[in-house]
Amino acid sequence: MEKKDLAIGFLIGVCCIIAGTFLFLFMFTEFSSLSDLKIINESGVLGKVMALGAVLNIAAFYILLQKKKELMARGVILATIILAIITVFV
């Protein structure tokens, strides 16, 4: 059960990162389609945009802690740490 909760939390974290990235792109930039991701990647700012998209993980972490789901909250933190490592190399 512990590993399952951790995996669920990790998936929640990844989904929040993806949703946050797309929300940031569509609300605060002139990019409006998925094909624009290629342009963003070529310009070298995809890692920075993904890091800004990870802000939603704060809300997911807080909600999970309020519901006493500590292992799922750890999974969200794990997703954030892995994103930080990926951001360094992207």
Coordinates of N, CA, C and O in Angstrom, one line a residue:
M1 N 0.8 -1.2 0.0 CA 0.0 0.0 0.0 C 0.9 1.3 0.0 O 0.5 2.2 -0.6
E2 N 2.0 1.2 0.7 CA 2.9 2.4 0.7 C 3.4 2.8 -0.6 O 3.4 4.0 -1.0
K3 N 3.9 1.8 -1.4 CA 4.5 2.1 -2.7 C 3.4 2.6 -3.6 O 3.6 3.4 -4.5
K4 N 2.2 2.1 -3.5 CA 1.1 2.5 -4.3 C 0.7 3.9 -4.1 O 0.5 4.7 -5.0
D5 N 0.7 4.4 -2.8 CA 0.4 5.8 -2.5 C 1.5 6.7 -3.0 O 1.2 7.8 -3.5
L6 N 2.7 6.2 -2.9 CA 3.8 7.0 -3.4 C 3.7 7.2 -4.9 O 3.9 8.3 -5.4
A7 N 3.4 6.1 -5.6 CA 3.2 6.2 -7.1 C 2.1 7.1 -7.5 O 2.2 7.8 -8.4
I8 N 1.0 7.0 -6.7 CA -0.2 7.9 -7.0 C 0.2 9.3 -6.8 O -0.1 10.2 -7.6
G9 N 0.9 9.6 -5.8 CA 1.4 11.0 -5.5 C 2.3 11.4 -6.6 O 2.3 12.6 -7.0
F10 N 3.2 10.5 -7.1 CA 4.1 10.9 -8.2 C 3.3 11.2 -9.4 O 3.6 12.2 -10.1
L11 N 2.3 10.5 -9.7 CA 1.5 10.7 -10.9 C 0.7 12.0 -10.8 O 0.6 12.8 -11.7
I12 N 0.2 12.3 -9.5 CA -0.4 13.6 -9.3 C 0.6 14.7 -9.6 O 0.2 15.7 -10.2
G13 N 1.8 14.6 -9.1 CA 2.8 15.6 -9.3 C 3.1 15.8 -10.8 O 3.2 17.0 -11.2
V14 N 3.2 14.8 -11.5 CA 3.5 14.9 -12.9 C 2.4 15.5 -13.7 O 2.6 16.4 -14.5
C15 N 1.1 15.1 -13.3 CA 0.0 15.7 -14.0 C -0.1 17.2 -13.6 O -0.5 18.0 -14.5
C16 N 0.2 17.6 -12.4 CA 0.2 19.0 -12.0 C 1.3 19.8 -12.8 O 1.0 21.0 -13.2
I17 N 2.4 19.2 -13.0 CA 3.5 19.9 -13.8 C 3.0 20.1 -15.2 O 3.2 21.2 -15.8
I18 N 2.4 19.1 -15.8 CA 2.0 19.2 -17.2 C 0.9 20.2 -17.3 O 0.9 21.1 -18.2
A19 N -0.1 20.2 -16.4 CA -1.2 21.1 -16.4 C -0.7 22.5 -16.2 O -1.1 23.5 -16.9
G20 N 0.2 22.7 -15.2 CA 0.7 24.0 -14.9 C 1.5 24.6 -16.1 O 1.4 25.8 -16.4
T21 N 2.3 23.7 -16.8 CA 3.0 24.2 -17.9 C 2.1 24.7 -19.0 O 2.3 25.8 -19.6
F22 N 1.1 24.0 -19.3 CA 0.2 24.4 -20.4 C -0.6 25.6 -20.0 O -0.9 26.5 -20.8
L23 N -1.0 25.7 -18.7 CA -1.7 26.9 -18.2 C -0.8 28.1 -18.4 O -1.3 29.2 -18.8
F24 N 0.4 28.0 -18.0 CA 1.3 29.1 -18.1 C 1.5 29.5 -19.6 O 1.5 30.7 -19.9
L25 N 1.7 28.5 -20.4 CA 1.9 28.9 -21.9 C 0.7 29.5 -22.5 O 0.8 30.5 -23.2
F26 N -0.5 29.0 -22.2 CA -1.7 29.6 -22.8 C -2.1 30.9 -22.2 O -2.7 31.7 -22.8
M27 N -1.8 31.1 -20.9 CA -2.3 32.4 -20.3 C -1.3 33.5 -20.3 O -1.7 34.7 -20.4
F28 N 0.0 33.2 -20.3 CA 1.0 34.3 -20.2 C 1.9 34.5 -21.4 O 2.8 35.3 -21.3
T29 N 1.7 33.7 -22.4 CA 2.6 33.8 -23.6 C 1.7 33.9 -24.8 O 0.5 33.7 -24.8
E30 N 2.4 34.2 -25.9 CA 1.7 34.3 -27.2 C 1.5 32.9 -27.9 O 0.9 32.8 -28.9
F31 N 2.1 31.8 -27.3 CA 2.0 30.5 -27.9 C 0.6 29.9 -27.6 O 0.1 30.1 -26.4
S32 N 0.0 29.3 -28.6 CA -1.4 28.9 -28.4 C -1.6 27.5 -28.8 O -2.8 27.0 -28.8
S33 N -0.6 26.7 -29.3 CA -0.9 25.4 -29.7 C 0.3 24.5 -29.3 O 1.3 24.9 -28.8
L34 N 0.0 23.2 -29.4 CA 1.1 22.2 -29.0 C 2.3 22.2 -29.9 O 3.4 21.9 -29.5
S35 N 2.1 22.7 -31.1 CA 3.2 22.7 -32.1 C 4.2 23.8 -31.6 O 5.4 23.8 -32.0
D36 N 3.7 24.8 -30.9 CA 4.6 25.8 -30.4 C 5.6 25.3 -29.3 O 6.6 26.0 -29.1
L37 N 5.4 24.1 -28.8 CA 6.3 23.5 -27.8 C 7.7 23.3 -28.5 O 8.7 23.4 -27.8
K38 N 7.6 22.9 -29.8 CA 8.9 22.7 -30.5 C 9.7 24.0 -30.5 O 10.9 24.0 -30.3
I39 N 9.1 25.1 -30.8 CA 9.7 26.4 -30.8 C 10.3 26.7 -29.4 O 11.5 27.2 -29.3
I40 N 9.6 26.5 -28.4 CA 10.0 26.8 -27.0 C 11.2 25.9 -26.7 O 12.2 26.3 -26.1
N41 N 11.2 24.6 -27.1 CA 12.3 23.7 -26.9 C 13.5 24.2 -27.6 O 14.6 24.1 -27.1
E42 N 13.4 24.6 -28.8 CA 14.5 25.0 -29.6 C 15.1 26.3 -29.1 O 16.3 26.5 -29.2
S43 N 14.3 27.1 -28.5 CA 14.9 28.4 -27.9 C 15.5 28.2 -26.6 O 16.1 29.1 -26.0
G44 N 15.4 27.0 -26.0 CA 16.1 26.7 -24.8 C 15.4 27.1 -23.5 O 16.0 27.1 -22.5
V45 N 14.1 27.4 -23.5 CA 13.4 27.8 -22.3 C 12.4 26.8 -21.8 O 11.6 27.1 -20.9
L46 N 12.3 25.6 -22.4 CA 11.3 24.6 -22.0 C 11.5 24.2 -20.6 O 10.6 24.1 -19.8
G47 N 12.8 24.1 -20.1 CA 13.0 23.7 -18.7 C 12.5 24.7 -17.8 O 12.0 24.4 -16.7
K48 N 12.7 26.0 -18.1 CA 12.2 27.1 -17.3 C 10.7 27.2 -17.2 O 10.1 27.4 -16.2
V49 N 10.1 26.9 -18.4 CA 8.6 26.9 -18.4 C 8.1 25.8 -17.6 O 7.1 25.9 -16.9
M50 N 8.7 24.6 -17.7 CA 8.3 23.5 -16.9 C 8.4 23.8 -15.4 O 7.6 23.4 -14.6
A51 N 9.5 24.4 -15.0 CA 9.7 24.8 -13.6 C 8.6 25.7 -13.1 O 8.1 25.6 -12.0
L52 N 8.2 26.7 -14.0 CA 7.1 27.6 -13.6 C 5.8 26.8 -13.5 O 4.9 27.1 -12.7
G53 N 5.7 25.8 -14.3 CA 4.4 25.0 -14.3 C 4.3 24.1 -13.1 O 3.3 23.6 -12.7
A54 N 5.5 23.9 -12.4 CA 5.5 23.1 -11.2 C 4.9 23.8 -10.0 O 4.8 23.2 -8.9
V55 N 4.5 25.0 -10.1 CA 3.9 25.8 -9.0 C 2.6 25.1 -8.5 O 2.3 25.1 -7.4
L56 N 1.9 24.4 -9.4 CA 0.7 23.7 -9.1 C 1.0 22.6 -8.1 O 0.1 22.2 -7.3
N57 N 2.2 22.1 -8.0 CA 2.5 21.1 -7.1 C 2.4 21.5 -5.6 O 2.2 20.8 -4.7
I58 N 2.6 22.8 -5.4 CA 2.5 23.4 -4.1 C 1.0 23.2 -3.6 O 0.8 22.7 -2.5
A59 N 0.1 23.5 -4.5 CA -1.3 23.3 -4.1 C -1.7 21.8 -3.9 O -2.4 21.5 -2.9
A60 N -1.2 20.9 -4.7 CA -1.4 19.5 -4.6 C -0.8 19.0 -3.3 O -1.4 18.2 -2.5
F61 N 0.4 19.4 -3.0 CA 1.1 19.0 -1.7 C 0.3 19.5 -0.5 O 0.1 18.7 0.4
Y62 N -0.2 20.7 -0.5 CA -0.9 21.2 0.6 C -2.2 20.5 0.8 O -2.6 20.1 1.9
I63 N -3.0 20.2 -0.3 CA -4.2 19.5 -0.2 C -4.0 18.1 0.3 O -4.8 17.6 1.2
L64 N -3.0 17.4 -0.2 CA -2.7 16.1 0.3 C -2.3 16.0 1.8 O -2.7 15.1 2.5
L65 N -1.6 17.0 2.2 CA -1.3 17.1 3.7 C -2.5 17.4 4.5 O -2.6 16.8 5.6
Q66 N -3.4 18.2 4.0 CA -4.7 18.4 4.8 C -5.5 17.2 4.9 O -6.3 17.1 5.8
K67 N -5.5 16.3 3.9 CA -6.2 15.1 3.9 C -5.5 13.9 4.5 O -5.9 12.8 4.5
K68 N -4.4 14.2 5.2 CA -3.6 13.2 5.9 C -3.0 12.1 5.0 O -3.0 11.0 5.3
K69 N -2.7 12.5 3.8 CA -2.1 11.6 2.8 C -0.6 11.9 2.6 O -0.1 12.4 1.6
E70 N 0.2 11.6 3.7 CA 1.6 12.0 3.7 C 2.4 11.3 2.6 O 3.3 11.9 2.0
L71 N 2.1 10.0 2.3 CA 2.9 9.3 1.3 C 2.6 9.8 -0.1 O 3.5 9.9 -0.9
M72 N 1.4 10.2 -0.3 CA 1.1 10.8 -1.6 C 1.8 12.2 -1.7 O 2.2 12.5 -2.8
A73 N 1.8 12.9 -0.7 CA 2.5 14.2 -0.7 C 4.0 14.0 -0.9 O 4.6 14.8 -1.6
R74 N 4.6 12.9 -0.4 CA 6.0 12.6 -0.7 C 6.2 12.3 -2.2 O 7.2 12.7 -2.8
G75 N 5.2 11.7 -2.8 CA 5.2 11.4 -4.3 C 5.3 12.7 -5.1 O 6.0 12.8 -6.1
V76 N 4.5 13.7 -4.6 CA 4.5 15.0 -5.3 C 5.8 15.6 -5.2 O 6.4 16.2 -6.1
I77 N 6.4 15.5 -4.0 CA 7.8 16.1 -3.8 C 8.8 15.4 -4.7 O 9.7 16.0 -5.3
L78 N 8.6 14.1 -4.8 CA 9.5 13.3 -5.6 C 9.4 13.7 -7.1 O 10.5 13.9 -7.8
A79 N 8.2 14.0 -7.5 CA 8.0 14.5 -8.9 C 8.7 15.8 -9.1 O 9.3 16.1 -10.1
T80 N 8.6 16.7 -8.1 CA 9.2 18.0 -8.2 C 10.7 17.9 -8.2 O 11.4 18.6 -8.9
I81 N 11.3 17.0 -7.4 CA 12.8 16.8 -7.4 C 13.2 16.3 -8.7 O 14.3 16.7 -9.3
I82 N 12.5 15.3 -9.3 CA 12.9 14.8 -10.6 C 12.8 15.9 -11.6 O 13.7 15.9 -12.5
L83 N 11.8 16.7 -11.6 CA 11.7 17.8 -12.5 C 12.9 18.8 -12.4 O 13.4 19.2 -13.4
A84 N 13.3 19.0 -11.2 CA 14.5 19.9 -11.0 C 15.7 19.3 -11.6 O 16.5 20.0 -12.2
I85 N 15.9 18.0 -11.5 CA 17.0 17.3 -12.1 C 16.9 17.4 -13.6 O 17.9 17.7 -14.3
I86 N 15.7 17.2 -14.2 CA 15.5 17.3 -15.6 C 15.8 18.7 -16.1 O 16.4 18.9 -17.2
T87 N 15.3 19.7 -15.3 CA 15.5 21.1 -15.7 C 16.9 21.5 -15.9 O 17.3 22.2 -16.7
V88 N 17.8 20.9 -15.0 CA 19.2 21.2 -15.1 C 19.8 20.7 -16.4 O 20.6 21.4 -17.0
F89 N 19.3 19.6 -16.9 CA 19.9 19.0 -18.2 C 19.1 19.4 -19.4 O 19.6 19.2 -20.5
V90 N 18.0 20.1 -19.3 CA 17.2 20.4 -20.5 C 17.5 21.8 -20.9 O 18.0 22.7 -20.9

